[in-house]
Short mmCIF file of C-alpha atoms in Angstrom, two decimals:
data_model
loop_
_atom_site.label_atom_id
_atom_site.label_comp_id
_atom_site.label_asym_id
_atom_site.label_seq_id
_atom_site.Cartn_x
_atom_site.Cartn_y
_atom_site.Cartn_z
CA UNK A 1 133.56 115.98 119.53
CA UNK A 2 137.39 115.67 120.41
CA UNK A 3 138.86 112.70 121.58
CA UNK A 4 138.28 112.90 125.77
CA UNK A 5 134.41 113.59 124.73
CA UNK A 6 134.37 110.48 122.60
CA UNK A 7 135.76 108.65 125.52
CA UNK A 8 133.17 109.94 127.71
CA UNK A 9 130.20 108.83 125.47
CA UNK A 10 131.52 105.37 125.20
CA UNK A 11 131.99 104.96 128.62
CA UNK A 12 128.72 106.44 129.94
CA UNK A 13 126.75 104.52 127.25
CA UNK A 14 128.41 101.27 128.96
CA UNK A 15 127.13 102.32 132.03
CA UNK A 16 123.75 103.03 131.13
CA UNK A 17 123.50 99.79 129.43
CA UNK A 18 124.50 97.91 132.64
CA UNK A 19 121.83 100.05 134.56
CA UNK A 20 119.09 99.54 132.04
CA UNK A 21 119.17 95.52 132.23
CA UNK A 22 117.38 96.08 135.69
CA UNK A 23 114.71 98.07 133.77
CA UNK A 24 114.05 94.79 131.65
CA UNK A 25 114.18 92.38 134.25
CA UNK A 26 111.06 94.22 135.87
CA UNK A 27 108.83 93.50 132.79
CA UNK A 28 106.46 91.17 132.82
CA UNK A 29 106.24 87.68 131.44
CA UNK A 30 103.14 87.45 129.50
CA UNK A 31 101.03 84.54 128.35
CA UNK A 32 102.54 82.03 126.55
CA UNK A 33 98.90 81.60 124.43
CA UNK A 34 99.58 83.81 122.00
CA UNK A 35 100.36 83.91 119.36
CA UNK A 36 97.70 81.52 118.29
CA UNK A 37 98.68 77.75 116.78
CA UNK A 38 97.27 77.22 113.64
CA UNK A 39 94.07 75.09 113.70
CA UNK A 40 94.17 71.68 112.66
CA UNK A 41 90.97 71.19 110.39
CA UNK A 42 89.44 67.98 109.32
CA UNK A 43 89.88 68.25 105.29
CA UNK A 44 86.66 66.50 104.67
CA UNK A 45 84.58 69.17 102.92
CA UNK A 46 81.43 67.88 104.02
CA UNK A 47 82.05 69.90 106.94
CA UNK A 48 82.53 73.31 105.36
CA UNK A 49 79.83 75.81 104.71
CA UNK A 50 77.53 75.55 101.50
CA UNK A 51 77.18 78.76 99.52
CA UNK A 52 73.62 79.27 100.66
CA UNK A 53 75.20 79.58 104.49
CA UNK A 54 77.59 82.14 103.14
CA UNK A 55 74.80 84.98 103.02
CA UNK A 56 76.77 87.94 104.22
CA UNK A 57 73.53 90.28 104.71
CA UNK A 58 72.94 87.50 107.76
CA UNK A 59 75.97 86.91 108.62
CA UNK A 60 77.25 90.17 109.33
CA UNK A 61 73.53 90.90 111.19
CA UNK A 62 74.53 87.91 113.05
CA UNK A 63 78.11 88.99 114.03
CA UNK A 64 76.63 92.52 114.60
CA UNK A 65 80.01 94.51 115.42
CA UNK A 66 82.10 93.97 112.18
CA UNK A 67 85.24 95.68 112.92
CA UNK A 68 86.96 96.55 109.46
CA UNK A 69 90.38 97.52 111.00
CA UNK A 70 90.90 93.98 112.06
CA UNK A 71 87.98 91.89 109.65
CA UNK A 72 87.74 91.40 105.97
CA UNK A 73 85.55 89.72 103.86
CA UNK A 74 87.30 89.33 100.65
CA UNK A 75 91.45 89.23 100.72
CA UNK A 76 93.09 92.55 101.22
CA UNK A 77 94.75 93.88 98.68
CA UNK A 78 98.33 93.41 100.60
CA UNK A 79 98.81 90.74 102.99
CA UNK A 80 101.54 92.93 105.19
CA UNK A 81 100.15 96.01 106.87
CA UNK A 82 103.31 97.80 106.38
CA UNK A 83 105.81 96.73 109.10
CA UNK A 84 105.89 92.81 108.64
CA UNK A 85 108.64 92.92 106.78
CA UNK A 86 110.87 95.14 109.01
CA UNK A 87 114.57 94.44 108.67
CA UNK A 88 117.30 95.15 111.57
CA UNK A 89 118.06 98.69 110.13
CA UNK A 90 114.18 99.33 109.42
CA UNK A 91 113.63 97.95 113.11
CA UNK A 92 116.48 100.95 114.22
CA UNK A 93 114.89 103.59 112.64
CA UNK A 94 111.26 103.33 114.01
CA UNK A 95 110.29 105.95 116.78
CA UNK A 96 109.17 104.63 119.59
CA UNK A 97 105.63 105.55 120.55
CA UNK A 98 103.76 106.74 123.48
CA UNK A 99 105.12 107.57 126.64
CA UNK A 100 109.22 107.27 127.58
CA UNK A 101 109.83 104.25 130.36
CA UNK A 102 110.53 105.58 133.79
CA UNK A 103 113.50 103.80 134.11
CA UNK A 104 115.25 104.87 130.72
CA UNK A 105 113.75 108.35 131.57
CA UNK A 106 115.22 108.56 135.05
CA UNK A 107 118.51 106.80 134.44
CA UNK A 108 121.49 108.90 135.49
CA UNK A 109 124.36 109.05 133.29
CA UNK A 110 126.55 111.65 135.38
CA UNK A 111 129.58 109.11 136.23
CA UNK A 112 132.51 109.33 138.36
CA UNK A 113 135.93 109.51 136.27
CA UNK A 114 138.43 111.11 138.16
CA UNK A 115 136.24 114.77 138.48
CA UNK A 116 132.83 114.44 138.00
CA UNK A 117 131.79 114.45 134.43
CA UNK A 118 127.91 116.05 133.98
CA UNK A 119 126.44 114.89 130.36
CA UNK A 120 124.99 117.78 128.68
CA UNK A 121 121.23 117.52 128.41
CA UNK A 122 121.67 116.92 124.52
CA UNK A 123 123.82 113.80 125.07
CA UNK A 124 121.80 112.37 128.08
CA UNK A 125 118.61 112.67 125.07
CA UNK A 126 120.55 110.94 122.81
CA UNK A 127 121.17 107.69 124.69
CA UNK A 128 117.80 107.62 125.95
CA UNK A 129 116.11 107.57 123.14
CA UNK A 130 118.97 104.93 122.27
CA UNK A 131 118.17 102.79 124.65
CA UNK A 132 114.32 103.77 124.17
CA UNK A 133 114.65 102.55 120.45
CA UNK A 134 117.13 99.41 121.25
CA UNK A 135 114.28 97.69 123.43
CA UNK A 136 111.31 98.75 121.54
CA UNK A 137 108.98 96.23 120.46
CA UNK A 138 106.00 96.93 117.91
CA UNK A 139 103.72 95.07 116.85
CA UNK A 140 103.54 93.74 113.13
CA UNK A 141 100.18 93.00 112.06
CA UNK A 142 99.38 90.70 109.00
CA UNK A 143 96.24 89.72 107.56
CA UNK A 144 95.74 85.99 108.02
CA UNK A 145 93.66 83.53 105.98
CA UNK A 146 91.60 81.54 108.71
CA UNK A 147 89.65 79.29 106.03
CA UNK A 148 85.91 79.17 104.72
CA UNK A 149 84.78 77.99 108.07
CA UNK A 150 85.03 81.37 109.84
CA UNK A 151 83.76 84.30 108.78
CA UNK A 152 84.95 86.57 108.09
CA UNK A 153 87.77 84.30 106.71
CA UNK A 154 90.44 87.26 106.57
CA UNK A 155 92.13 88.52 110.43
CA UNK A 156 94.19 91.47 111.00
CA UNK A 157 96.38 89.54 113.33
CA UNK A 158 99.62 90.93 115.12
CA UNK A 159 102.85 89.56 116.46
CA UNK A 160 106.18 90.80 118.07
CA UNK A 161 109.69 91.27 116.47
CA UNK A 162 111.83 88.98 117.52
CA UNK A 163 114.85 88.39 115.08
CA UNK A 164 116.80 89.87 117.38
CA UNK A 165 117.45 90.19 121.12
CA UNK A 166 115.80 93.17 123.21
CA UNK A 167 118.68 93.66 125.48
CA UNK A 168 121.73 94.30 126.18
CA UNK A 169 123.53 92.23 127.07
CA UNK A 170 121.41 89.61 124.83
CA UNK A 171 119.07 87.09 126.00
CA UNK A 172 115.80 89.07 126.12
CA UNK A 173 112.89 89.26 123.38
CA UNK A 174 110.30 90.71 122.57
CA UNK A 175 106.82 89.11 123.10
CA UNK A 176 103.38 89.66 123.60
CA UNK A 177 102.12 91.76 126.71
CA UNK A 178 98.62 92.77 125.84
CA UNK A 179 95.50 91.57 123.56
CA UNK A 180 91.93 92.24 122.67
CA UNK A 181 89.14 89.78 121.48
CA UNK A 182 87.56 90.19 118.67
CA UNK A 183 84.27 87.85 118.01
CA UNK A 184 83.72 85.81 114.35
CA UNK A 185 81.43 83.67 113.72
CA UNK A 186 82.86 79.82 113.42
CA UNK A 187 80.95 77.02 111.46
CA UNK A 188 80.46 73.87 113.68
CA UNK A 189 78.88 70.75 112.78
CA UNK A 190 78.18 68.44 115.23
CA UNK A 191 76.08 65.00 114.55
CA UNK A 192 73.11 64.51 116.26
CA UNK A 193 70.66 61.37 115.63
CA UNK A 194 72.42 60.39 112.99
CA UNK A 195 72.40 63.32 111.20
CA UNK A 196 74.96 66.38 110.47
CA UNK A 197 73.82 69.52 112.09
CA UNK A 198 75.79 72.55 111.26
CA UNK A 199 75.58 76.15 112.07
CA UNK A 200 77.58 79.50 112.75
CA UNK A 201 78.22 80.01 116.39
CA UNK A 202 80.43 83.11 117.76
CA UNK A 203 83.52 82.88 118.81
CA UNK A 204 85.93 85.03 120.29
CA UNK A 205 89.56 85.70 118.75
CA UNK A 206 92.65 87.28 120.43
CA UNK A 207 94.56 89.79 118.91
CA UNK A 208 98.30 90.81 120.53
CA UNK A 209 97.61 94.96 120.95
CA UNK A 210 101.29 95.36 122.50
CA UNK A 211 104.72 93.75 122.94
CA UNK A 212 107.32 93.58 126.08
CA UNK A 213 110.55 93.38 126.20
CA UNK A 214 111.04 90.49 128.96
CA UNK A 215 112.59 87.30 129.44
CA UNK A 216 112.85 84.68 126.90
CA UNK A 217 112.23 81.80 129.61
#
C-alpha cells in the first residue's frame, strides 16, 4: 500500500470510529445485580450440613435437573474454563461470534476527500471486523466455590472483560446484558420452638450468558 492509500486508511478508520460511538450509545444498560456479591455466612458450623445430609443419591433426586456444564460436585480439575485469564493481546485476537452488529455492518466508509474515495470491499472487511473485535465482549466463565451449604458447592459462573474500555473514544465497558437461572439446593436452618431445624430448600442462581458493550454509568 503506497503512501496516499495509507493516508486513506487512517483517515477513514477515524471516521468510522466517530460513527461507531452512536452504535454504542444505543446499547442497553443492564442490571446492575450481577455479578453476584459474595455471601456473607455466619462461621458458626453448627449451621452447616452433617455428612449424613450430604447423600448425593437424594440430593441430586431432589435437585432433579443437574446441569454438568454449569454444576459440579467435587472441584474441577481447573478453576479457569479457558478464557479467564485473557490478556489485552489474547482479548485482540478472539473472533467475535454470532451474528455482525447492524450498525458496524452498515457503516459507510466511502468519505469525501477532494474526489470521492470508494474503499475496496477488502478494506471496508477489514475495519469492520476491527471495530467488530474492538467492542467485543465475551464472557469468562470460572468455576466458583460457593461453600458446603449449597450443593452442589462448585458453579460455572461467568463475568465480562473489563480491563479495558469498549470504545472508542474510552469511557465504555463491557458488562452483563443477559443471564439464566440455574436452581441448587441451599441448606437453611431456621429455629423453631427452641430448636434448630435445618433442611435443603431450592434456590435459584443467575448466571451472566452475554456481555454489552454500554455505558459505564
Amino acid at each position: 500500500m503506497d503512501l496516499p492509500q495509507c493516508l486513506v486508511a487512517a483517515y477513514l478508520l477515524l471516521v468510522s470510529l466517530a460513527q461507531c460511538q452512536h452504535y454504542y450509545l444505543l446499547r442497553p444498560i443492564p442490571s446492575d445485580t450481577l455479578p453476584l456479591l459474595d455471601l456473607k455466612e455466619d462461621p458458626d458450623p453448627i449451621y452447616d450440613p452433617r455428612e449424613k445430609d450430604l447423600n448425593e443419591t437424594e440430593l441430586r433426586s431432589a435437585l432433579s435437573d443437574f446441569d454438568s456444564r454449569f454444576l459440579s460436585v467435587s472441584p474441577p480439575q481447573d478453576r479457569y474454563t479457558g478464557n479467564e485469564d485473557l490478556d489485552e493481546l489474547d482479548l485482540q485476537q478472539q473472533n467475535p461470534t454470532g451474528l455482525m452488529p447492524k450498525d458496524i455492518k452498515n457503516l459507510d466508509f466511502d468519505v469525501q476527500w477532494g474526489k470521492k474515495r470508494k474503499v475496496s470491499k477488502k478494506l471496508k472487511r477489514r475495519l469492520q471486523m476491527w471495530l467488530w473485535s474492538y467492542s467485543f465482549c465475551p464472557v469468562l466463565y470460572a468455576w466458583n466455590d460457593l461453600g458446603t451449604r449449597f450443593w452442589p458447592r462448585f458453579v460455572r459462573a461467568g463475568s465480562c472483560y473489563t480491563k479495558r474500555s469498549c470504545s472508542v473514544p474510552e469511557g465504555m465497558v463491557c458488562k452483563p446484558a443477559k443471564s439464566t437461572h440455574i436452581t441448587l439446593l441451599r441448606w437453611r436452618c431456621v429455629q423453631r420452638r427452641g430448636a434448630l431445624k435445618c433442611a435443603w430448600i431450592p434456590v435459584q442462581y443467575p448466571i451472566i450468558t452475554e456481555c454489552k458493550c454500554s455505558c459505564a454509568n
